[in-house]
XYZ file of C-alpha atoms in Angstrom:
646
model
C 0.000 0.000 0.000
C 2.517 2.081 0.861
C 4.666 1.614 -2.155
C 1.821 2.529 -4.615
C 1.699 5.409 -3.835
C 5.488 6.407 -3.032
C 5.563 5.482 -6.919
C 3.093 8.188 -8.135
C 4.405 11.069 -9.722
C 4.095 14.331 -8.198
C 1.306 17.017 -8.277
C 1.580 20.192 -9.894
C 0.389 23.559 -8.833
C 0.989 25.457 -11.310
C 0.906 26.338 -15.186
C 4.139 26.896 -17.450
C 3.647 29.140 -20.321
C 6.621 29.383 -23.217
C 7.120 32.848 -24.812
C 9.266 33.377 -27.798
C 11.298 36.929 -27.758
C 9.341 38.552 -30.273
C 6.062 38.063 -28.282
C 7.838 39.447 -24.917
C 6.575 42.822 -23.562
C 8.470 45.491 -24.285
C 10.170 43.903 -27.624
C 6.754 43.911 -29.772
C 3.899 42.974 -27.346
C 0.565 43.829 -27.150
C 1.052 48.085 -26.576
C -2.115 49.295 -28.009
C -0.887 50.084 -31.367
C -3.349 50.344 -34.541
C -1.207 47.505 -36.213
C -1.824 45.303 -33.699
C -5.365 46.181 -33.398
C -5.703 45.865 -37.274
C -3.887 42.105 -36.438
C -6.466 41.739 -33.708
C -9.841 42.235 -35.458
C -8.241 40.574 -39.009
C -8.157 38.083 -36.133
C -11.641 38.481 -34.989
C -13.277 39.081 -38.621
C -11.413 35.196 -39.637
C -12.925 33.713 -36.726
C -16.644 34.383 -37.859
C -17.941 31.371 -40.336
C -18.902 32.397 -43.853
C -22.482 32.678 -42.982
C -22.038 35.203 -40.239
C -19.423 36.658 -42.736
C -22.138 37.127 -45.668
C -24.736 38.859 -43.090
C -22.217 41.722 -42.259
C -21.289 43.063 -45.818
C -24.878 42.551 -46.770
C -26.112 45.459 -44.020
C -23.349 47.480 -44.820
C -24.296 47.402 -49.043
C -27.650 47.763 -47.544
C -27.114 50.976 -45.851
C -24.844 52.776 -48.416
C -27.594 52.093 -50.349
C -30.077 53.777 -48.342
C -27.862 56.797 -47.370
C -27.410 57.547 -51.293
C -31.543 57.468 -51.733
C -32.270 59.837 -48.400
C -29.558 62.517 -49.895
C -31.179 62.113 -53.392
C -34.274 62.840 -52.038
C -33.270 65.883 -49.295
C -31.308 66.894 -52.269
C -33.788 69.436 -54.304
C -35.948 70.999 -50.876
C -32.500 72.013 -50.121
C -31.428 73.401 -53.352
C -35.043 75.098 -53.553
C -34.792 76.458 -49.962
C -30.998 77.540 -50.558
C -32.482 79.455 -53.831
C -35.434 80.862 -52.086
C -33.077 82.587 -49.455
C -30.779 83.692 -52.403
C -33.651 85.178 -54.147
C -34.932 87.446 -51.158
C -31.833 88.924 -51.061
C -31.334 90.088 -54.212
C -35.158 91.449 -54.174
C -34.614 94.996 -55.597
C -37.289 98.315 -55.214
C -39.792 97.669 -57.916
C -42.419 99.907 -58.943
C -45.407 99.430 -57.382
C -47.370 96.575 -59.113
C -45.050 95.973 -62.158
C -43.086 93.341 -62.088
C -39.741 93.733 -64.255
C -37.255 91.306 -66.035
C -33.474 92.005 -66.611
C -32.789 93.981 -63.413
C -29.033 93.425 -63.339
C -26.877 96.608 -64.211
C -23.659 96.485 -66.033
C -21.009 95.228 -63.408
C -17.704 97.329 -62.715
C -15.057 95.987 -65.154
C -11.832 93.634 -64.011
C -8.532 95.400 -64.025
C -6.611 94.357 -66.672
C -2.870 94.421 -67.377
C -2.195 97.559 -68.798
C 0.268 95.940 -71.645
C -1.780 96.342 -74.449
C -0.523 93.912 -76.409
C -2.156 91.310 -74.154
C -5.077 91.029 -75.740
C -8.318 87.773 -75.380
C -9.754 86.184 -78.203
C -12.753 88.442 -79.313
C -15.824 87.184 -79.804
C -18.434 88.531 -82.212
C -21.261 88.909 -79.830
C -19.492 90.923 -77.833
C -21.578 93.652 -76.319
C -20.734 96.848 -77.605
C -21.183 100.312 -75.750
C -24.863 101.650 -76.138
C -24.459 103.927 -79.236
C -24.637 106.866 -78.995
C -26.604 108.910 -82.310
C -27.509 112.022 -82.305
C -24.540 114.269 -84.379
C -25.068 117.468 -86.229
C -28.785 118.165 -85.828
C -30.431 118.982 -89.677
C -31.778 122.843 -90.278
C -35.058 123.162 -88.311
C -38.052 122.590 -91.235
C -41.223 123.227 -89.151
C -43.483 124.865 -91.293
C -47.510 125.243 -91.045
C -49.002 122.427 -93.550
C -52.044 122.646 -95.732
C -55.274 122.639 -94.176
C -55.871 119.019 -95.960
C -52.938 117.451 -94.397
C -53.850 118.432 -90.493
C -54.417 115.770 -87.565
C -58.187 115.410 -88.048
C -58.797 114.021 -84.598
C -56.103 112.722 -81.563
C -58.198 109.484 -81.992
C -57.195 109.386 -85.638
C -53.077 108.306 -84.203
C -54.384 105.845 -81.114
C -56.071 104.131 -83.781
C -53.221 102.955 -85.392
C -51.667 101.635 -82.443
C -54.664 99.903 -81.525
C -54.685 97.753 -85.485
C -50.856 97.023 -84.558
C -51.798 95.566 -81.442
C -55.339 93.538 -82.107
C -53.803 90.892 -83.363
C -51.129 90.408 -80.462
C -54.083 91.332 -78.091
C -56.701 88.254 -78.895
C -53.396 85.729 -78.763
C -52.698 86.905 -74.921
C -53.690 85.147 -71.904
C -55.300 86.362 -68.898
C -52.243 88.190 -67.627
C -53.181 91.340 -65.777
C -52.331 94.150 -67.007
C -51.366 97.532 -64.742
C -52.367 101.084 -65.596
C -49.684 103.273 -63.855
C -49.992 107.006 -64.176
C -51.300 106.744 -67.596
C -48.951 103.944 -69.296
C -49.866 100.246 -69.826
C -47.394 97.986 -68.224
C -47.423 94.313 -68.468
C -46.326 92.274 -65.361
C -44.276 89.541 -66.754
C -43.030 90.712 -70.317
C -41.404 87.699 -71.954
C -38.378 88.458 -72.827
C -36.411 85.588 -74.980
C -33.339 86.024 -76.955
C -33.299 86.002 -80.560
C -32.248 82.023 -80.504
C -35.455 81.928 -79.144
C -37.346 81.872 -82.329
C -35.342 79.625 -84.314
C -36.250 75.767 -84.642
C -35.264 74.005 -81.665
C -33.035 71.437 -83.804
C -31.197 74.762 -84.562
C -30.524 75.602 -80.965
C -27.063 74.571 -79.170
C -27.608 73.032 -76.017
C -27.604 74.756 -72.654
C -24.016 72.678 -71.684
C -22.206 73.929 -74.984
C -23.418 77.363 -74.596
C -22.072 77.763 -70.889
C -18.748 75.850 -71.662
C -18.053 77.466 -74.953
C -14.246 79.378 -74.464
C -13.651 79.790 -78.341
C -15.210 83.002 -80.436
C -17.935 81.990 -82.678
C -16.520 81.713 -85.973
C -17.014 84.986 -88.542
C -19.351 84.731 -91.119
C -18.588 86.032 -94.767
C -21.157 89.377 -94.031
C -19.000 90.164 -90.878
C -15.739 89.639 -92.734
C -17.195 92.160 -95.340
C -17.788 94.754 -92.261
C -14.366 94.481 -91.364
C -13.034 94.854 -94.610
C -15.276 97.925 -95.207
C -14.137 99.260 -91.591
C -10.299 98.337 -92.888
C -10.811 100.726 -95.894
C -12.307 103.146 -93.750
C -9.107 103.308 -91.371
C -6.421 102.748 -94.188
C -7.843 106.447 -95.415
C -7.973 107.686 -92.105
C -4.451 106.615 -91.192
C -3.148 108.024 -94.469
C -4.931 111.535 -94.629
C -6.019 112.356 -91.671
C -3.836 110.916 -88.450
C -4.498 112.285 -85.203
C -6.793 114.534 -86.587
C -11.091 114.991 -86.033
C -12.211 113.892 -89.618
C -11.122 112.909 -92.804
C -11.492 114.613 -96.082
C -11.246 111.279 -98.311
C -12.081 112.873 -102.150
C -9.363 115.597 -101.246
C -7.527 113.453 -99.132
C -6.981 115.387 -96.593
C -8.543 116.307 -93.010
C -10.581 118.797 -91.122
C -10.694 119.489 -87.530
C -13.808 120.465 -84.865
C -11.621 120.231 -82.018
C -8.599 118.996 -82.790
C -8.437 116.102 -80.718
C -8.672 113.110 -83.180
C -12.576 112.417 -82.809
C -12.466 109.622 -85.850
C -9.833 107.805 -83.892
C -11.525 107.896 -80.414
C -14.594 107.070 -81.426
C -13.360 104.080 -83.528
C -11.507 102.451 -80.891
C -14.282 100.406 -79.009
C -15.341 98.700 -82.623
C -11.607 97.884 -83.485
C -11.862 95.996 -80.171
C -14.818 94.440 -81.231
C -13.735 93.523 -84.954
C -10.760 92.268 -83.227
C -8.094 94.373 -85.044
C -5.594 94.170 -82.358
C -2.493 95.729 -85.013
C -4.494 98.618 -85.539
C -5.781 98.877 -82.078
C -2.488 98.992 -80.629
C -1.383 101.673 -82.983
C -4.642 103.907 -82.036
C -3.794 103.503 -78.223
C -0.049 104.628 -78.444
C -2.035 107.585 -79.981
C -3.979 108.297 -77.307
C -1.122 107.627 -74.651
C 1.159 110.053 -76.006
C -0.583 112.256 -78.264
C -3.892 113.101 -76.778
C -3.908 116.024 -74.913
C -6.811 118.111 -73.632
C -4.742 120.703 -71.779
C -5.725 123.304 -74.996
C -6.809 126.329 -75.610
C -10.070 125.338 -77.309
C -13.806 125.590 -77.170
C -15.909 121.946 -77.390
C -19.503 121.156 -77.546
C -20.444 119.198 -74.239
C -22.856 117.188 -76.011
C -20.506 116.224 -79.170
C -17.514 115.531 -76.623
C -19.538 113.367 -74.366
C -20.652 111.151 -76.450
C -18.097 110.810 -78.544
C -14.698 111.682 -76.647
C -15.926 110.253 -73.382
C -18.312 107.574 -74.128
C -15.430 105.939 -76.488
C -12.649 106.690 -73.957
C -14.897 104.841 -71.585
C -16.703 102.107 -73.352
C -12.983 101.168 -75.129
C -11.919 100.946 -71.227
C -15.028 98.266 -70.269
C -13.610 96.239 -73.193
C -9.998 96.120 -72.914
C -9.327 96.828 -69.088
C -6.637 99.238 -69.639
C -6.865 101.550 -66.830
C -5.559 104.553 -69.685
C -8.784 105.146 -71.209
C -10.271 105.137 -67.581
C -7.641 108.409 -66.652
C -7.938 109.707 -69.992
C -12.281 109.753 -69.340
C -11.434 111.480 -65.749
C -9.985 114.165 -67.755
C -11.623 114.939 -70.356
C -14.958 114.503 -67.431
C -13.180 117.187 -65.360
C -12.526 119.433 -68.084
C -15.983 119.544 -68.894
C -17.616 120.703 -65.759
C -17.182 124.231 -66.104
C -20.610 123.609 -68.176
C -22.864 123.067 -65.322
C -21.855 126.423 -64.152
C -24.724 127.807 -64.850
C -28.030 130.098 -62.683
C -30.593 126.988 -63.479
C -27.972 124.175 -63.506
C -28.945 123.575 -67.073
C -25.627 123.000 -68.765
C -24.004 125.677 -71.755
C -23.011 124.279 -74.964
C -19.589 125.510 -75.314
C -16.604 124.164 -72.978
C -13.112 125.493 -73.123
C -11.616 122.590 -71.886
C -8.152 124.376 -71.233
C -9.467 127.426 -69.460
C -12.130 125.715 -67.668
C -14.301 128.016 -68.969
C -17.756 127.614 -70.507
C -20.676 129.924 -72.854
C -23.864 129.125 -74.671
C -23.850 129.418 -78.263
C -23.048 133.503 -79.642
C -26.538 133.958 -81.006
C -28.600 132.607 -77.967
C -28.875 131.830 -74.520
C -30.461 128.836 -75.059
C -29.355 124.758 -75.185
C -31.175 122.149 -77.245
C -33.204 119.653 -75.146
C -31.447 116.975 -76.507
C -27.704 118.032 -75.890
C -28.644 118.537 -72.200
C -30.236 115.473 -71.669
C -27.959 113.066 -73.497
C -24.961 112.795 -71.870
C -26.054 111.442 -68.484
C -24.962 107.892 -69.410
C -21.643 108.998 -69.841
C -21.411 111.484 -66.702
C -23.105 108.677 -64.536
C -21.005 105.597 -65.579
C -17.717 107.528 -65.073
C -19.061 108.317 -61.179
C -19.473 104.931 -60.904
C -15.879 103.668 -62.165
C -14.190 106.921 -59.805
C -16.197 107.151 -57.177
C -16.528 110.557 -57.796
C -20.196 111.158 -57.569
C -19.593 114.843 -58.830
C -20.651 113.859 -62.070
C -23.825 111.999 -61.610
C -25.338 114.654 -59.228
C -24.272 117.183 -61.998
C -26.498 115.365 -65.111
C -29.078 114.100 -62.404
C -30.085 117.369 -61.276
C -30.992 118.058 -65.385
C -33.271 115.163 -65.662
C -35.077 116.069 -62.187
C -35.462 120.084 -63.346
C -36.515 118.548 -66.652
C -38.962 116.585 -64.940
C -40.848 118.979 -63.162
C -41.226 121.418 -66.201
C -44.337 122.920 -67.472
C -44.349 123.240 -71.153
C -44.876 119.609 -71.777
C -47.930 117.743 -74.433
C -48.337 114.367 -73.270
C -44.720 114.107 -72.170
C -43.494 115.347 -75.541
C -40.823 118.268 -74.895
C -39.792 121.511 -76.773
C -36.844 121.817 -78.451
C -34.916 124.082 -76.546
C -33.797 125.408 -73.213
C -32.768 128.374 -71.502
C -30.045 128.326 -69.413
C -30.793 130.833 -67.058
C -34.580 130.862 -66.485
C -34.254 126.862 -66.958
C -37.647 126.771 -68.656
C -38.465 125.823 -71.960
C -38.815 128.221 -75.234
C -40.050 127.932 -78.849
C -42.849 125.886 -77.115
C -45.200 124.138 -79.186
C -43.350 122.446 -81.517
C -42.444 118.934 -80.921
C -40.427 116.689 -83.093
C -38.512 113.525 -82.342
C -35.951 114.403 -84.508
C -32.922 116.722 -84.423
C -32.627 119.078 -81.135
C -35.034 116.494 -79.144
C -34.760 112.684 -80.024
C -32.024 111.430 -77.554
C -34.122 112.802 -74.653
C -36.646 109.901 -75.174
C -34.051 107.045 -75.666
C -31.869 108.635 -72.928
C -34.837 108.188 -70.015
C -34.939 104.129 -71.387
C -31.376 103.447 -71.203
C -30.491 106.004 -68.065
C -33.680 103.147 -66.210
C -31.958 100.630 -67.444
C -28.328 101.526 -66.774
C -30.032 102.643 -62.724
C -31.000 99.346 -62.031
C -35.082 99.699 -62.925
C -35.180 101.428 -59.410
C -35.197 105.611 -60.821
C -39.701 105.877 -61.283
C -39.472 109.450 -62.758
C -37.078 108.078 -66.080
C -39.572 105.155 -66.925
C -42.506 107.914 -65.905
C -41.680 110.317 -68.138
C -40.347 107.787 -71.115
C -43.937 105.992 -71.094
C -45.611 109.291 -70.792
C -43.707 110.334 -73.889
C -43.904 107.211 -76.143
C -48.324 107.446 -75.186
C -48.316 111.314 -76.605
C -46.283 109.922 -79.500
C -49.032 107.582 -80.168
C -51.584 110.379 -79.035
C -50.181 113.369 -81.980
C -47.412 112.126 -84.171
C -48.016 108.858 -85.532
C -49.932 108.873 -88.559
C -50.190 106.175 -91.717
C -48.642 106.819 -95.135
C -49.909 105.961 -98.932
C -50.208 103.740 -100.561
C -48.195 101.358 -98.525
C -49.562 102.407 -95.313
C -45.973 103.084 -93.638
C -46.854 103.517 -89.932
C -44.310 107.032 -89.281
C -43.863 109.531 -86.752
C -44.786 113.275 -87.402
C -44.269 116.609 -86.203
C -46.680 118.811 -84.488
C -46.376 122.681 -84.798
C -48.872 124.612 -82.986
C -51.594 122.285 -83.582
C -50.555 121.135 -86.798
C -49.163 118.129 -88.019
C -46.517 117.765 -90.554
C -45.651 114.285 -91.842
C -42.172 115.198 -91.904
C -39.614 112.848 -90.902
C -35.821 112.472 -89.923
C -33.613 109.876 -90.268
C -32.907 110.690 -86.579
C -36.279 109.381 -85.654
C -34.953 106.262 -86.743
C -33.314 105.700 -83.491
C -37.183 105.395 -82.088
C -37.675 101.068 -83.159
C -34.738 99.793 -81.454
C -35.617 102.024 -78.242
C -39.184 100.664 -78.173
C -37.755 97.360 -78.790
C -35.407 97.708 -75.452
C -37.935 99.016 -72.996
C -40.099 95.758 -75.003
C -36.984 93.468 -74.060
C -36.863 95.122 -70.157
C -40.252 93.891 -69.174
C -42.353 97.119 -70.433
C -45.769 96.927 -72.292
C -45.551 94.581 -75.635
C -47.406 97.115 -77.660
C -44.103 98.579 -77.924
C -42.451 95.930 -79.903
C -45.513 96.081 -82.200
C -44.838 99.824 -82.352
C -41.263 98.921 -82.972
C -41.834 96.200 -86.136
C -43.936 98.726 -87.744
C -41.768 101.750 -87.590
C -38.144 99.549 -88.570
C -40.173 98.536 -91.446
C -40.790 102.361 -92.370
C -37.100 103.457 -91.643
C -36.321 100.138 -94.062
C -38.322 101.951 -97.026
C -36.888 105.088 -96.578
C -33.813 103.332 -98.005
C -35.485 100.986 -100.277
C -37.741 103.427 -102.145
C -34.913 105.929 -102.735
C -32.564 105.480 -106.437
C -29.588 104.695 -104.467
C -31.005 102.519 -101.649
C -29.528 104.729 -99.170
C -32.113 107.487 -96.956
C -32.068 111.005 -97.194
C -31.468 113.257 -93.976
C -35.418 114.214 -94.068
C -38.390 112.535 -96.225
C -42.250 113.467 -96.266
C -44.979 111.007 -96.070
C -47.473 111.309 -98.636
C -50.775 110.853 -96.260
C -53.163 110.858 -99.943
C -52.274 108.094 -102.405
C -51.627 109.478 -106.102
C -51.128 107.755 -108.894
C -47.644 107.558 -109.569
C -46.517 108.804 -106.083
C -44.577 106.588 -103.386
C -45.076 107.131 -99.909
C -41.723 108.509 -99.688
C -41.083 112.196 -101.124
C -37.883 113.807 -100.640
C -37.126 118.068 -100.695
C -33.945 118.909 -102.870
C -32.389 120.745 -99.373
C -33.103 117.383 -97.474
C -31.849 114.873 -100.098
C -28.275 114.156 -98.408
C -26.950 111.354 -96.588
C -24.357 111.571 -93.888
C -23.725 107.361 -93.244
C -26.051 107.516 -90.262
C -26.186 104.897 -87.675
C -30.222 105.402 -86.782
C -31.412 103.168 -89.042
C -29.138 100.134 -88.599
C -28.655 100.458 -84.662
C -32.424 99.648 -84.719
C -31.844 96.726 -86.972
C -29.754 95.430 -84.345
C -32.044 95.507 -81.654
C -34.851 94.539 -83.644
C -33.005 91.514 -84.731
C -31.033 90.439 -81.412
C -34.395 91.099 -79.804
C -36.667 88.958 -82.138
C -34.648 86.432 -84.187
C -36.100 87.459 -87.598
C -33.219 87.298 -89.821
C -34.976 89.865 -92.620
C -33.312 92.561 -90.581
C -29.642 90.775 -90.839
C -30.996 91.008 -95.121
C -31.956 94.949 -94.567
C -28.377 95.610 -93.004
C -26.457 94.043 -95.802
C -28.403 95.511 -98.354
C -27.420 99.383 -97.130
C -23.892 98.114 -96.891
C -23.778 96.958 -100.059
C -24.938 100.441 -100.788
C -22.778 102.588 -98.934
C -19.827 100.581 -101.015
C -21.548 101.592 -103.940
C -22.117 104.864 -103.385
C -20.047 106.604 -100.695
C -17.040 104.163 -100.947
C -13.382 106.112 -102.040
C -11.126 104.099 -104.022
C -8.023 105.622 -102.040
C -9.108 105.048 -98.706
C -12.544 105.965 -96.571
C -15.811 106.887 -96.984
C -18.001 109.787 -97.853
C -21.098 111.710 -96.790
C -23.454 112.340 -100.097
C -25.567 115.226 -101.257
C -28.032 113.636 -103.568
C -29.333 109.729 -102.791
C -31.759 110.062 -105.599
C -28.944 110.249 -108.612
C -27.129 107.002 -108.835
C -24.950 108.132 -111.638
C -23.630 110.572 -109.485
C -24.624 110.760 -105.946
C -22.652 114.229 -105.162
C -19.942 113.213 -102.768
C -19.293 115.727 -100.326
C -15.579 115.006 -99.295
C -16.148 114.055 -95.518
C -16.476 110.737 -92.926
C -18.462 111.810 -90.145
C -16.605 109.761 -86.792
C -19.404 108.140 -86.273
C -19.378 105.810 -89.382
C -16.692 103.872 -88.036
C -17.702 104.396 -84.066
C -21.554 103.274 -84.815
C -22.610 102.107 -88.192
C -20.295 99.750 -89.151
C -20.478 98.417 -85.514
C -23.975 98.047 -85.915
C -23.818 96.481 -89.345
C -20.877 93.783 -87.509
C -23.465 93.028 -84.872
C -26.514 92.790 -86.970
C -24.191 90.069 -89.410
C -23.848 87.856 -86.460
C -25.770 84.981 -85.724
């Protein structure tokens, strides 16, 4: 007994565990590291059978799945909401129960390198400055007409608004329509581009439009433009260098002021033709050569619009900050003007003295030269900061606004610059000495932001008593045209300068104001278009008369031997270029061409440039009369590039 259990072994108390030296603490142990936690649930996650496996990546696909559907669907209250907020902020003043489209105002320009050789690919949609048109008014031909030729009734005009209209009317829906303070309104004017009205399978798509970096390609018409606004310059540059005008027959140069007008005013459409060579040689022009420090009297008017608004306009296009301090100057120098007992500006600036006068044989301004050059004053306040200049041409339009004087918010003629009021009253014309007033109060709204009431009061107020005394109907085409009134009496005279009156209605039309304006608008381009086409050359006269009787033999169109000239006027195809931006209807791209084609071959000189004509009805020999006017190159043939676009 004994010896059993002597013999067995030994109990144990205890447990012996091995470790190999890599596993000891201290020489790569368990220390809380992420490899070793990685390690550990690897571990773990190889441990679980396939099954339990399967189950886990199933929930997770599961809920990606579902978190990709919830942010789908909280995707678009979001964006709405985000939108919505967005929205009330930019709310702008409106006027009160008219809703308007297009409220954005032109946006201060990007500082640009000043090298001008650095200069982007131009495109040729590229917006060009608002043109600016009224130049060397025509001689004042009021005169009392025959007793058979008198406005029979005021109901006799409204009617022919109402015809252009019916048919637009019974297509309308039951939009409501505002009366405020006498003017029609509509509350949400459609207002679609000009791509708008061509077949959809014509239309690029919304993707290429944003995304597209290269200029649209030129088309032969605009390559024709350029060529005609090459053979402009190459007489310019030859004959008349630095100087206002060029003389092309004589082939020499004349000068107004003697600070290269032609050359200023042409700079913003070299920009926009994208003739960089020539551009560059214009602006080492202006950078060295043009001085206004002189000894000289200007018109305000005729330096505004074209010294000022091409110094500035070529400065939104390029970026070069020289045109901006060359504008500042030029702005400066002609302050002196508002010097005056009624704030009513002179006519005459000495730009070196910083002096200023109204004309020698009166004390009185036109309407139209006062009240056409806020766009210019008010834009350069707003690149300077300088508000000087704004309160200066503001403080016209307000006087203007409260004057007696008025017929259904058509204005006189002229102004006096001391008493402030009116004089010649009762004659009123939207050609020469008043025109610009009335597209001035559209584009001055506009360029405010839609927020100044007493502009688009008085503009609607005006375009109603056009419709109210000057419109009348022509034979035997029935040419819808816009009259004078003298004293009671109508005249169915007409300017060229009234020209300017389609493409005006056909803005305020594209800003959200009534649509019997663009109505208004077709019928009047397609008057301005006859003036051309029913004249021997195809190219208008400065003034025609409307025959209002139809005789055998007799066109609507009759032109005076004193008004038979033509000076290569932008009216006509400015309005062509609204009308066809605004509409789509490519007949006024056809219209352009054709008085291109016509100014080559009429007013074209072999040698270089163009010229003004005294008789549009010879074509064997028109009757060249030796100058350019500055405004061929800085409006029409801009116009006539735009209009050849697509």
């Amino acid at each position: 007994m004994y010896s059993a259990v002597a013999a067995s072994p030994p109990r144990r108390d205890f447990i012996s565990v091995t470790l190999s030296p890599e596993e000891a603490v201290g020489v790569g142990g368990y220390n809380n590291s992420k490899a070793w936690r990685r390690r550990s649930c690897w571990r773990k996650w190889k441990q679980l059978s396939r099954l339990q496996r399967s189950i886990i990546l199933f929930l997770f696909a599961f809920l990606a799945v579902c978190g990709v559907i919830s942010f789908t669907s909280m995707g678009e209250p979001w964006k709405s909401l985000t939108n919505k907020s967005l929205d009330e902020q930019r709310t702008e003043p409106e006027i009160p129960g008219l809703k308007l489209v297009n409220p954005a105002v032109l946006p201060a320009p990007q500082k640009a390198d000043a090298n001008a050789g650095d200069y982007p690919e131009l495109s040729p949609q590229k917006q060009p400055k608002l043109p600016h048109i009224r130049r060397s008014p025509s001689n004042l031909q009021i005169k009392p007409p025959r007793r058979d030729v008198r406005l029979k009734t005021r109901h006799a005009t409204s009617k022919i608004v109402e015809e252009l209209v019916q048919a637009d009317k019974e297509e309308k829906t039951e939009k409501s329509v505002i009366s405020w303070r006498g003017a029609v309104i509509e509350p949400d004017q459609s207002t679609e581009p000009p791509s708008s009205k061509i077949k959809e399978s014509e239309k690029p798509s919304s993707l290429e439009a944003e995304g597209q970096k290269e200029p649209v390609p030129i088309n032969e018409r605009q390559m024709a433009v350029i060529e005609a606004f090459r053979h402009a310059w190459k007489g310019y540059k030859d004959f008349a260098w630095g100087h206002d005008e060029l003389k092309p027959l004589s082939k020499s140069y004349s000068e107004w002021f003697g600070l290269g007008l032609t050359l200023i005013d042409a700079l913003d459409t070299m920009w926009i033709l994208g003739l960089k060579e020539e551009f560059e040689e214009a602006r080492i022009w202006v950078a060295n050569d043009l001085i206004f420090d002189k000894n000289v009297d200007v018109n305000l008017f005729e330096s505004t619009i074209r010294i000022l608004g091409g110094l500035l306009s070529t400065y939104h296009l390029s970026g070069d900050s020289l045109f901006l301090e060359k504008a500042k100057d030029i702005g400066n120098r002609l302050m002196p003007a508002f010097k005056t007992p009624s704030k009513i500006p002179y006519s005459d600036v000495n730009i070196g003295r910083g002096t200023a006068h109204p004309p020698r044989w009166t004390s009185d301004s036109t309407v139209a030269e006062v009240t056409s050059i806020q766009l210019e004053f008010r834009e350069l306040s707003r690149l300077t900061g300088d508000e000087k200049f704004k309160k200066a041409v503001d403080e016209v339009m307000k006087h203007v606004h409260t004057l007696s004087g008025k017929n259904d918010g058509l204005v006189p003629m002229f102004i006096n610059t001391n008493s402030g009021q009116f004089t010649h009253l009762g004659v009123y014309t939207l050609g020469a000495r008043a025109d610009s007033y009335y597209e001035y109060l559209l584009k001055q709204w506009i360029q405010g932001g839609k927020k100044e009431n007493e502009l688009l009061e008085d503009y609607m107020r005006a375009i109603e008593g056009v419709k109210k005394h000057l419109l009348q109907r022509s034979q035997p085409k029935k040419l819808t045209f816009v009259g004078e009134l003298a004293h009671g009496h109508f005249s169915a005279k007409m300017d060229h300068l009234v020209c300017f009156l389609p493409g005006t209605l056909a803005l305020g039309a594209h800003n959200g104001l009534t649509a019997d304006h663009m109505k208004l608008a077709e019928a009047l381009i397609e008057t301005c278009y006859q003036m051309y086409e029913q004249v021997e050359t195809g190219l208008s006269p400065e003034i025609v008369h409307f025959n209002l009787h139809a005789q055998k033999g007799h066109k609507d169109v009759e032109i005076k031997p004193a008004d038979r000239h033509n000076l290569l006027r932008p009216e006509t195809v400015e309005s062509l270029f609204y009308m066809y931006r605004f509409t789509g209807d490519k007949k006024y791209q056809d219209w352009g061409w054709e008085i291109l084609q016509n100014f080559n071959k009429y007013t074209r000189v072999p040698t270089g440039g163009y010229t003004s004509i005294n008789n549009v009805q010879n074509p064997s020999n028109p009757e060249p009369r030796d100058k350019m006017e500055s405004f061929f190159l800085g409006e029409t043939l801009k116009c006539r590039w735009d209009t050849s676009g697509r």
